[in-house]
mmCIF file of C-alpha atoms in Angstrom:
data_model
loop_
_atom_site.group_PDB
_atom_site.id
_atom_site.type_symbol
_atom_site.label_atom_id
_atom_site.label_comp_id
_atom_site.label_asym_id
_atom_site.label_seq_id
_atom_site.Cartn_x
_atom_site.Cartn_y
_atom_site.Cartn_z
ATOM 1 C CA UNK A 284 0.000 0.000 0.000
ATOM 2 C CA UNK A 285 1.380 3.403 -0.982
ATOM 3 C CA UNK A 286 2.054 6.162 1.544
ATOM 4 C CA UNK A 287 2.837 3.741 4.359
ATOM 5 C CA UNK A 288 6.206 3.459 6.186
ATOM 6 C CA UNK A 289 6.968 0.009 4.799
ATOM 7 C CA UNK A 290 6.236 1.057 1.229
ATOM 8 C CA UNK A 291 8.215 4.284 1.649
ATOM 9 C CA UNK A 292 11.393 2.485 2.673
ATOM 10 C CA UNK A 293 10.986 -0.136 -0.041
ATOM 11 C CA UNK A 294 10.390 2.556 -2.655
ATOM 12 C CA UNK A 295 13.439 4.489 -1.438
ATOM 13 C CA UNK A 296 15.555 1.427 -2.063
ATOM 14 C CA UNK A 297 14.423 1.364 -5.702
ATOM 15 C CA UNK A 298 14.858 5.096 -6.284
ATOM 16 C CA UNK A 299 17.439 6.224 -8.833
ATOM 17 C CA UNK A 300 16.365 9.730 -9.901
ATOM 18 C CA UNK A 301 15.595 12.438 -7.328
ATOM 19 C CA UNK A 302 14.412 15.882 -8.395
ATOM 20 C CA UNK A 303 14.449 19.081 -6.341
ATOM 21 C CA UNK A 304 11.850 21.528 -7.610
ATOM 22 C CA UNK A 305 10.391 24.879 -6.646
ATOM 23 C CA UNK A 306 6.700 25.712 -6.395
ATOM 24 C CA UNK A 307 6.572 26.869 -10.053
ATOM 25 C CA UNK A 308 4.703 29.976 -8.890
ATOM 26 C CA UNK A 309 5.977 31.999 -11.836
ATOM 27 C CA UNK A 310 4.718 29.384 -14.277
ATOM 28 C CA UNK A 311 1.542 28.282 -12.502
ATOM 29 C CA UNK A 312 2.031 24.746 -13.776
ATOM 30 C CA UNK A 313 3.211 22.736 -10.767
ATOM 31 C CA UNK A 314 0.804 19.806 -11.237
ATOM 32 C CA UNK A 315 1.455 19.568 -14.979
ATOM 33 C CA UNK A 316 5.212 19.857 -14.519
ATOM 34 C CA UNK A 317 5.197 17.137 -11.869
ATOM 35 C CA UNK A 318 3.201 14.836 -14.126
ATOM 36 C CA UNK A 319 5.826 15.290 -16.825
ATOM 37 C CA UNK A 320 8.881 14.511 -14.728
ATOM 38 C CA UNK A 321 7.176 11.671 -12.886
ATOM 39 C CA UNK A 322 6.130 10.100 -16.171
ATOM 40 C CA UNK A 323 9.730 10.530 -17.292
ATOM 41 C CA UNK A 324 11.017 8.427 -14.403
ATOM 42 C CA UNK A 325 11.624 10.652 -11.377
ATOM 43 C CA UNK A 326 11.376 8.559 -8.210
ATOM 44 C CA UNK A 327 11.468 11.261 -5.528
ATOM 45 C CA UNK A 328 10.350 14.885 -5.651
ATOM 46 C CA UNK A 329 11.620 17.335 -3.059
ATOM 47 C CA UNK A 330 9.955 20.731 -2.834
ATOM 48 C CA UNK A 331 12.684 23.277 -2.210
ATOM 49 C CA UNK A 332 11.454 26.852 -2.414
ATOM 50 C CA UNK A 333 12.574 29.253 0.292
ATOM 51 C CA UNK A 334 10.938 32.204 -1.446
ATOM 52 C CA UNK A 335 7.358 31.251 -0.562
ATOM 53 C CA UNK A 336 5.352 31.616 2.632
ATOM 54 C CA UNK A 337 4.594 28.658 4.864
ATOM 55 C CA UNK A 338 0.991 28.687 3.686
ATOM 56 C CA UNK A 339 2.035 28.623 0.038
ATOM 57 C CA UNK A 340 4.592 25.889 0.716
ATOM 58 C CA UNK A 341 1.936 23.726 2.358
ATOM 59 C CA UNK A 342 -0.379 24.308 -0.596
ATOM 60 C CA UNK A 343 2.366 23.324 -3.021
ATOM 61 C CA UNK A 344 3.206 20.258 -0.944
ATOM 62 C CA UNK A 345 -0.413 19.133 -1.170
ATOM 63 C CA UNK A 346 -0.040 19.151 -4.960
ATOM 64 C CA UNK A 347 3.311 17.354 -4.762
ATOM 65 C CA UNK A 348 1.839 14.688 -2.504
ATOM 66 C CA UNK A 349 -1.146 14.104 -4.758
ATOM 67 C CA UNK A 350 0.872 13.827 -7.954
ATOM 68 C CA UNK A 351 3.560 11.631 -6.399
ATOM 69 C CA UNK A 352 1.006 9.210 -4.952
ATOM 70 C CA UNK A 353 -0.725 9.080 -8.316
ATOM 71 C CA UNK A 354 2.551 8.079 -9.981
ATOM 72 C CA UNK A 355 3.843 5.798 -7.244
ATOM 73 C CA UNK A 356 6.703 8.128 -6.310
ATOM 74 C CA UNK A 357 8.006 9.577 -3.057
ATOM 75 C CA UNK A 358 7.985 13.205 -1.934
ATOM 76 C CA UNK A 359 10.132 15.166 0.471
ATOM 77 C CA UNK A 360 10.312 18.373 2.469
ATOM 78 C CA UNK A 361 13.554 20.318 2.537
ATOM 79 C CA UNK A 362 14.979 21.426 5.915
ATOM 80 C CA UNK A 363 11.741 22.179 7.764
ATOM 81 C CA UNK A 364 10.751 19.451 10.212
ATOM 82 C CA UNK A 365 7.761 21.486 11.379
ATOM 83 C CA UNK A 366 6.371 21.777 7.851
ATOM 84 C CA UNK A 367 7.003 18.099 7.259
ATOM 85 C CA UNK A 368 4.964 17.230 10.340
ATOM 86 C CA UNK A 369 2.050 19.422 9.278
ATOM 87 C CA UNK A 370 2.132 18.146 5.695
ATOM 88 C CA UNK A 371 2.561 14.508 6.702
ATOM 89 C CA UNK A 372 5.661 14.152 4.544
ATOM 90 C CA UNK A 373 7.262 10.718 4.279
ATOM 91 C CA UNK A 374 10.747 12.217 3.796
ATOM 92 C CA UNK A 375 12.657 15.140 5.306
ATOM 93 C CA UNK A 376 16.038 16.177 3.931
ATOM 94 C CA UNK A 377 18.464 17.926 6.293
ATOM 95 C CA UNK A 378 21.641 19.832 5.535
ATOM 96 C CA UNK A 379 24.729 19.878 7.693
ATOM 97 C CA UNK A 380 23.639 23.104 9.418
ATOM 98 C CA UNK A 381 19.980 22.190 9.843
ATOM 99 C CA UNK A 382 18.306 20.684 12.899
ATOM 100 C CA UNK A 383 20.437 17.908 14.444
ATOM 101 C CA UNK A 384 19.402 14.522 13.101
ATOM 102 C CA UNK A 385 18.735 13.048 16.539
ATOM 103 C CA UNK A 386 16.374 15.933 17.375
ATOM 104 C CA UNK A 387 14.601 15.565 14.042
ATOM 105 C CA UNK A 388 14.185 11.836 14.621
ATOM 106 C CA UNK A 389 12.742 12.482 18.084
ATOM 107 C CA UNK A 390 10.169 14.874 16.625
ATOM 108 C CA UNK A 391 9.367 12.894 13.485
ATOM 109 C CA UNK A 392 9.195 9.440 15.018
ATOM 110 C CA UNK A 393 10.639 6.194 13.649
ATOM 111 C CA UNK A 394 8.806 5.990 10.322
ATOM 112 C CA UNK A 395 9.692 9.194 8.492
ATOM 113 C CA UNK A 396 12.702 8.863 6.193
ATOM 114 C CA UNK A 397 15.527 11.283 6.974
ATOM 115 C CA UNK A 398 18.054 12.265 4.326
ATOM 116 C CA UNK A 399 21.330 14.076 4.896
ATOM 117 C CA UNK A 400 23.535 16.294 2.740
ATOM 118 C CA UNK A 401 27.249 15.453 2.845
ATOM 119 C CA UNK A 402 30.155 17.330 1.293
ATOM 120 C CA UNK A 403 33.127 15.059 1.936
ATOM 121 C CA UNK A 404 34.034 11.419 2.340
ATOM 122 C CA UNK A 405 34.134 11.850 6.111
ATOM 123 C CA UNK A 406 30.637 13.335 6.241
ATOM 124 C CA UNK A 407 29.389 10.568 3.960
ATOM 125 C CA UNK A 408 30.944 7.994 6.292
ATOM 126 C CA UNK A 409 29.225 9.594 9.257
ATOM 127 C CA UNK A 410 25.860 9.576 7.480
ATOM 128 C CA UNK A 411 26.303 5.963 6.460
ATOM 129 C CA UNK A 412 26.950 5.015 10.067
ATOM 130 C CA UNK A 413 24.197 7.087 11.677
ATOM 131 C CA UNK A 414 21.259 4.743 12.376
ATOM 132 C CA UNK A 415 18.820 7.666 12.223
ATOM 133 C CA UNK A 416 19.758 8.602 8.648
ATOM 134 C CA UNK A 417 18.086 6.615 5.865
ATOM 135 C CA UNK A 418 19.914 7.993 2.835
ATOM 136 C CA UNK A 419 22.498 10.648 2.050
ATOM 137 C CA UNK A 420 23.511 12.897 -0.813
ATOM 138 C CA UNK A 421 27.133 13.484 -1.829
ATOM 139 C CA UNK A 422 28.015 16.802 -3.401
ATOM 140 C CA UNK A 423 27.871 19.238 -4.921
ATOM 141 C CA UNK A 424 29.955 17.401 -7.473
ATOM 142 C CA UNK A 425 30.268 20.622 -9.453
ATOM 143 C CA UNK A 426 29.555 24.223 -8.399
ATOM 144 C CA UNK A 427 25.907 25.095 -8.875
ATOM 145 C CA UNK A 428 23.854 28.303 -8.595
ATOM 146 C CA UNK A 429 21.422 26.532 -6.267
ATOM 147 C CA UNK A 430 24.232 26.531 -3.664
ATOM 148 C CA UNK A 431 26.142 29.765 -4.366
ATOM 149 C CA UNK A 432 29.613 29.972 -2.912
ATOM 150 C CA UNK A 433 29.924 26.248 -2.252
ATOM 151 C CA UNK A 434 32.798 24.682 -4.240
ATOM 152 C CA UNK A 435 32.356 21.434 -6.088
ATOM 153 C CA UNK A 436 33.814 18.388 -4.372
ATOM 154 C CA UNK A 437 34.695 16.673 -7.649
ATOM 155 C CA UNK A 438 34.317 13.183 -9.028
ATOM 156 C CA UNK A 439 37.141 11.821 -6.852
ATOM 157 C CA UNK A 440 34.960 12.106 -3.751
ATOM 158 C CA UNK A 441 32.072 10.381 -5.536
ATOM 159 C CA UNK A 442 34.425 7.593 -6.580
ATOM 160 C CA UNK A 443 35.829 7.217 -3.055
ATOM 161 C CA UNK A 444 32.348 6.886 -1.581
ATOM 162 C CA UNK A 445 31.254 4.482 -4.311
ATOM 163 C CA UNK A 446 34.272 2.238 -3.733
ATOM 164 C CA UNK A 447 33.756 2.082 0.029
ATOM 165 C CA UNK A 448 32.114 -1.037 1.407
ATOM 166 C CA UNK A 449 30.240 1.028 3.992
ATOM 167 C CA UNK A 450 28.418 3.000 1.296
ATOM 168 C CA UNK A 451 26.608 -0.119 0.106
ATOM 169 C CA UNK A 452 24.287 -0.319 3.115
ATOM 170 C CA UNK A 453 22.178 2.787 2.449
ATOM 171 C CA UNK A 454 20.941 4.544 -0.658
ATOM 172 C CA UNK A 455 23.075 7.544 -1.566
ATOM 173 C CA UNK A 456 22.796 10.077 -4.374
ATOM 174 C CA UNK A 457 25.323 12.219 -6.221
ATOM 175 C CA UNK A 458 24.141 15.833 -6.397
ATOM 176 C CA UNK A 459 25.264 19.145 -7.815
ATOM 177 C CA UNK A 460 25.572 20.028 -11.483
ATOM 178 C CA UNK A 461 24.212 16.696 -12.663
ATOM 179 C CA UNK A 462 22.533 16.972 -16.058
ATOM 180 C CA UNK A 463 22.378 15.169 -19.389
ATOM 181 C CA UNK A 464 25.976 16.135 -20.174
ATOM 182 C CA UNK A 465 27.515 15.218 -16.820
ATOM 183 C CA UNK A 466 25.446 12.257 -15.649
ATOM 184 C CA UNK A 467 27.677 9.852 -17.564
ATOM 185 C CA UNK A 468 30.722 11.079 -15.625
ATOM 186 C CA UNK A 469 28.908 10.640 -12.308
ATOM 187 C CA UNK A 470 27.795 7.132 -13.218
ATOM 188 C CA UNK A 471 31.320 6.375 -14.410
ATOM 189 C CA UNK A 472 32.618 7.422 -10.990
ATOM 190 C CA UNK A 473 30.357 4.821 -9.396
ATOM 191 C CA UNK A 474 27.132 6.600 -8.463
ATOM 192 C CA UNK A 475 23.929 4.667 -9.164
ATOM 193 C CA UNK A 476 21.570 7.416 -7.973
ATOM 194 C CA UNK A 477 21.496 11.128 -8.747
ATOM 195 C CA UNK A 478 19.725 14.292 -7.656
ATOM 196 C CA UNK A 479 18.898 16.860 -10.330
ATOM 197 C CA UNK A 480 17.509 20.370 -10.253
ATOM 198 C CA UNK A 481 17.958 22.578 -13.334
ATOM 199 C CA UNK A 482 18.295 19.521 -15.565
ATOM 200 C CA UNK A 483 14.522 19.110 -15.302
ATOM 201 C CA UNK A 484 13.216 22.464 -14.043
ATOM 202 C CA UNK A 485 14.799 24.346 -16.943
ATOM 203 C CA UNK A 486 14.346 21.675 -19.602
ATOM 204 C CA UNK A 487 12.349 22.417 -22.741
ATOM 205 C CA UNK A 488 10.776 18.995 -22.271
ATOM 206 C CA UNK A 489 10.899 17.979 -18.585
ATOM 207 C CA UNK A 490 9.518 14.521 -19.377
ATOM 208 C CA UNK A 491 12.186 13.819 -21.977
ATOM 209 C CA UNK A 492 14.945 15.193 -19.761
ATOM 210 C CA UNK A 493 13.845 12.966 -16.877
ATOM 211 C CA UNK A 494 13.598 9.932 -19.127
ATOM 212 C CA UNK A 495 17.111 10.461 -20.497
ATOM 213 C CA UNK A 496 18.546 10.894 -17.013
ATOM 214 C CA UNK A 497 16.719 7.828 -15.685
ATOM 215 C CA UNK A 498 18.008 5.781 -18.599
ATOM 216 C CA UNK A 499 21.567 6.974 -17.996
ATOM 217 C CA UNK A 500 21.484 6.024 -14.324
ATOM 218 C CA UNK A 501 19.610 2.722 -14.676
ATOM 219 C CA UNK A 502 22.582 0.615 -15.892
ATOM 220 C CA UNK A 503 24.500 1.507 -12.740
ATOM 221 C CA UNK A 504 21.741 0.316 -10.433
ATOM 222 C CA UNK A 505 22.569 -2.750 -8.372
ATOM 223 C CA UNK A 506 19.884 -5.228 -7.400
ATOM 224 C CA UNK A 507 21.106 -5.353 -3.826
ATOM 225 C CA UNK A 508 21.312 -1.585 -3.286
ATOM 226 C CA UNK A 509 18.934 0.248 -1.035
ATOM 227 C CA UNK A 510 19.336 -1.173 2.472
ATOM 228 C CA UNK A 511 18.493 1.492 5.039
ATOM 229 C CA UNK A 512 18.317 1.913 8.794
ATOM 230 C CA UNK A 513 20.726 -0.967 9.419
ATOM 231 C CA UNK A 514 21.720 -1.547 12.961
ATOM 232 C CA UNK A 515 24.680 0.702 13.768
ATOM 233 C CA UNK A 516 26.725 -2.219 15.096
ATOM 234 C CA UNK A 517 26.245 -4.150 11.857
ATOM 235 C CA UNK A 518 27.491 -1.226 9.823
ATOM 236 C CA UNK A 519 30.421 -0.674 12.144
ATOM 237 C CA UNK A 520 31.421 -4.322 11.801
ATOM 238 C CA UNK A 521 31.300 -4.166 8.032
ATOM 239 C CA UNK A 522 33.397 -1.011 8.066
ATOM 240 C CA UNK A 523 36.331 -2.845 9.622
ATOM 241 C CA UNK A 524 37.292 -4.100 6.185
ATOM 242 C CA UNK A 525 36.250 -1.017 4.180
ATOM 243 C CA UNK A 526 38.906 -0.109 1.652
ATOM 244 C CA UNK A 527 37.941 3.561 1.776
ATOM 245 C CA UNK A 528 38.510 3.781 5.522
ATOM 246 C CA UNK A 529 36.500 4.090 8.705
ATOM 247 C CA UNK A 530 36.060 6.248 11.771
ATOM 248 C CA UNK A 531 36.574 3.779 14.582
ATOM 249 C CA UNK A 532 37.157 4.294 18.249
ATOM 250 C CA UNK A 533 38.469 7.814 18.780
ATOM 251 C CA UNK A 534 39.592 8.239 15.175
ATOM 252 C CA UNK A 535 37.560 10.971 13.471
ATOM 253 C CA UNK A 536 39.190 11.072 10.041
ATOM 254 C CA UNK A 537 39.305 8.536 7.226
ATOM 255 C CA UNK A 538 42.681 7.115 6.222
ATOM 256 C CA UNK A 539 45.051 9.213 4.129
ATOM 257 C CA UNK A 540 44.030 7.431 0.925
ATOM 258 C CA UNK A 541 40.455 8.598 1.364
ATOM 259 C CA UNK A 542 41.196 12.057 2.743
ATOM 260 C CA UNK A 543 43.006 12.771 -0.502
ATOM 261 C CA UNK A 544 39.620 12.744 -2.180
ATOM 262 C CA UNK A 545 38.421 15.485 0.177
ATOM 263 C CA UNK A 546 41.430 17.735 -0.297
ATOM 264 C CA UNK A 547 40.053 19.678 -3.221
#
């Protein structure tokens, strides 16, 4: 049954294409736009529009929820745990400077999916090991106007995360500058899931753009990917043999071979 915790986690495991969109207030076509990208293969839609009022965001989220349920996709709230609670969102995505994950989990309860932005191998490791985080995003791979002033982390970091054994236990997405021209490089670095923004919001044909991106990512998808909310001890045990390094005991940094991917 859709829109239940069990279905949400199962659907997250199958997700490959995640789109962040605004409320389309200037276009007045949010429902139609969502239908296009969802038909094209988008698995998760996150509403990210800090220019609108809370009332307008809730109204837009009602449209997002309806269209995503109609298409069998997931939907997410960006940053705001309070809005997620009011809207009944199945997913909340938190940045590094947003509400602490443990506080968000306490407020949201055990069933809501929590995503986390990460900008280095070390942050990705921490997200992979946090039992309260269900998925994480790695980026921005390239500089992007949606995050002005934040440098791109580069494909080396994506490759380091992809090669790490610990990254196989939760879904993770490459984000930042991913479009039809760069998605092949991201997939080549080892990512099997991507987040896109302008690649669909500014496309002449959002449906076609989504379909092309979904097709590009699909070959990289592994049948066993998508485990989430593993027991922290299980993940820690598996990390003992991780080639990309681990943060064990009092050690707070990955090994030198992995830190090289962060030094950009």
